[in-house]
XYZ file of C-alpha atoms in Angstrom:
178
model
C -0.297 0.115 -0.155
C 1.362 2.815 -1.160
C 0.552 6.153 0.764
C 1.796 8.691 -1.574
C -0.497 7.247 -4.370
C -3.362 7.332 -2.361
C -2.283 11.077 -1.847
C -1.819 11.683 -5.620
C -5.160 10.290 -6.410
C -7.138 12.329 -4.104
C -5.410 15.501 -5.414
C -6.069 13.988 -8.608
C -9.711 14.645 -7.616
C -9.145 17.757 -6.491
C -7.611 19.063 -9.600
C -10.718 17.505 -11.414
C -12.961 19.777 -9.496
C -11.143 22.964 -9.628
C -11.414 22.454 -13.783
C -14.872 21.639 -13.310
C -15.234 24.831 -11.396
C -13.107 27.459 -13.944
C -15.879 26.490 -16.235
C -18.607 27.865 -13.837
C -20.169 31.132 -14.775
C -20.030 33.667 -11.869
C -20.702 36.807 -13.871
C -17.174 37.843 -14.264
C -14.880 37.009 -17.491
C -12.746 34.254 -17.213
C -10.825 32.536 -20.157
C -11.567 29.186 -18.418
C -15.302 29.659 -19.328
C -14.502 28.741 -23.008
C -12.459 25.695 -22.448
C -15.045 23.310 -22.821
C -15.446 24.842 -26.601
C -15.215 22.845 -29.342
C -14.691 24.303 -32.737
C -14.969 22.540 -35.938
C -11.765 23.044 -37.905
C -10.399 21.437 -40.385
C -12.252 18.284 -40.740
C -12.172 18.230 -36.706
C -13.799 19.122 -33.720
C -10.635 21.033 -32.057
C -10.482 22.875 -28.380
C -11.126 26.934 -28.773
C -7.897 27.836 -27.527
C -6.214 25.499 -30.735
C -8.038 28.140 -33.153
C -7.502 31.092 -31.459
C -6.527 33.243 -28.126
C -9.000 33.597 -25.932
C -8.524 36.887 -23.491
C -10.272 38.659 -20.946
C -9.728 42.234 -21.651
C -12.688 43.679 -19.824
C -14.883 41.739 -16.349
C -17.834 41.390 -18.378
C -16.373 40.601 -21.801
C -14.167 37.604 -23.535
C -12.649 37.908 -26.604
C -11.242 35.067 -29.228
C -8.688 36.406 -31.649
C -9.140 33.755 -34.333
C -6.138 32.572 -36.322
C -7.582 31.750 -39.526
C -10.580 34.652 -41.015
C -12.328 31.311 -42.636
C -13.023 30.005 -38.646
C -14.920 33.214 -37.602
C -18.156 31.556 -38.421
C -17.405 28.101 -37.061
C -16.265 29.955 -33.475
C -19.094 31.681 -33.100
C -21.378 28.956 -34.008
C -19.292 26.447 -31.404
C -19.552 29.216 -28.307
C -23.792 30.066 -29.580
C -24.391 26.244 -29.415
C -22.223 25.076 -26.254
C -24.978 26.015 -24.129
C -23.326 28.403 -21.811
C -25.941 30.952 -22.666
C -23.625 33.510 -24.367
C -24.107 35.378 -27.562
C -20.952 36.318 -29.668
C -20.610 38.844 -32.183
C -17.752 38.608 -34.590
C -15.418 41.671 -35.685
C -13.191 40.634 -38.494
C -10.718 38.199 -36.717
C -12.179 39.163 -33.441
C -15.290 37.358 -31.856
C -16.848 39.311 -28.821
C -18.474 37.503 -25.849
C -20.080 39.743 -23.703
C -21.199 38.097 -20.372
C -24.761 39.235 -19.728
C -26.005 39.592 -16.005
C -26.433 36.666 -13.961
C -30.266 36.215 -12.661
C -30.690 35.453 -9.072
C -32.206 32.202 -10.708
C -29.456 31.226 -12.594
C -27.118 31.933 -9.837
C -28.667 29.005 -7.335
C -28.817 26.465 -10.837
C -25.055 27.200 -10.786
C -24.576 26.725 -7.189
C -26.634 23.159 -7.696
C -24.429 22.415 -10.469
C -21.254 23.491 -7.899
C -22.638 20.981 -4.958
C -22.999 17.987 -7.789
C -19.326 18.731 -8.844
C -18.367 18.570 -4.736
C -20.204 15.810 -3.979
C -18.579 13.997 -7.367
C -15.290 15.065 -6.463
C -16.117 13.405 -2.481
C -17.117 10.458 -3.912
C -13.992 10.032 -5.829
C -11.926 10.532 -2.901
C -13.985 7.796 -0.533
C -13.503 5.421 -3.326
C -9.372 5.909 -3.221
C -9.685 5.620 0.215
C -11.622 1.954 -0.084
C -9.268 1.112 -2.625
C -6.169 1.886 0.136
C -7.985 0.184 3.182
C -8.739 -2.737 0.681
C -5.006 -2.904 -0.270
C -3.855 -2.322 3.467
C -6.293 -5.960 4.302
C -4.538 -7.951 1.496
C -1.240 -6.725 2.222
C 0.332 -9.047 5.555
C 0.687 -6.604 8.194
C 0.597 -6.669 11.701
C -2.361 -4.989 13.534
C -0.093 -2.386 14.629
C 0.965 -1.534 10.977
C -2.411 -2.062 9.974
C -3.859 0.462 12.248
C -1.213 3.078 11.653
C -1.966 3.141 8.260
C -5.762 3.015 8.418
C -5.365 6.029 10.257
C -3.184 7.786 7.905
C -5.410 7.118 5.092
C -8.312 8.191 6.578
C -6.856 11.700 7.772
C -5.574 11.915 4.167
C -9.386 11.291 3.249
C -10.829 13.748 5.590
C -8.422 16.401 4.652
C -8.910 16.346 0.793
C -12.664 16.274 1.591
C -12.432 19.549 3.879
C -10.274 20.651 0.943
C -13.335 20.467 -1.092
C -15.942 21.482 1.271
C -13.495 24.853 1.306
C -13.554 25.126 -2.784
C -17.384 24.531 -2.983
C -17.634 27.044 -0.233
C -15.375 29.537 -2.257
C -17.556 28.950 -5.234
C -20.808 29.412 -3.794
C -19.818 32.732 -2.380
C -18.206 33.626 -5.974
C -21.382 32.544 -7.921
C -23.825 34.210 -5.317
C -21.909 37.424 -4.401
C -23.906 40.076 -6.751
């Protein structure tokens, strides 16, 4: 049973949660908001950051500087169809994406989504703990060694669940802060 590997896997769950949270709109422009957008380009579906440069020049505006003029329409369509509630406006090679004000109802929806992401991360951490506990049982260890390792794994689990809860609380505050 490798405690470092267990810790790395729990850290991976936390990183995945951070990535999920970065895609949630909070009313302020974040270049990560468009990470999930894929553009049909050159016969393939490509992440938006591979066809242009995403920027946030103002708190309520994103821009995409498209490198190939022929892809501007595809970028515009991809952003519009991404389900983010955004209305891109092409301007030459630049696609402006104004961020509308979030309604209170939409903010509450986003908090629920963030809560689901947090719960998935907690479940993931608990699965890592279960696998580590199973590995401890399989290893032929003395009762004392087994108890010590079990306690360490549980302490690690508690630590990561608290980090997830803290991340969620911060994201909830960021979303609901008007």
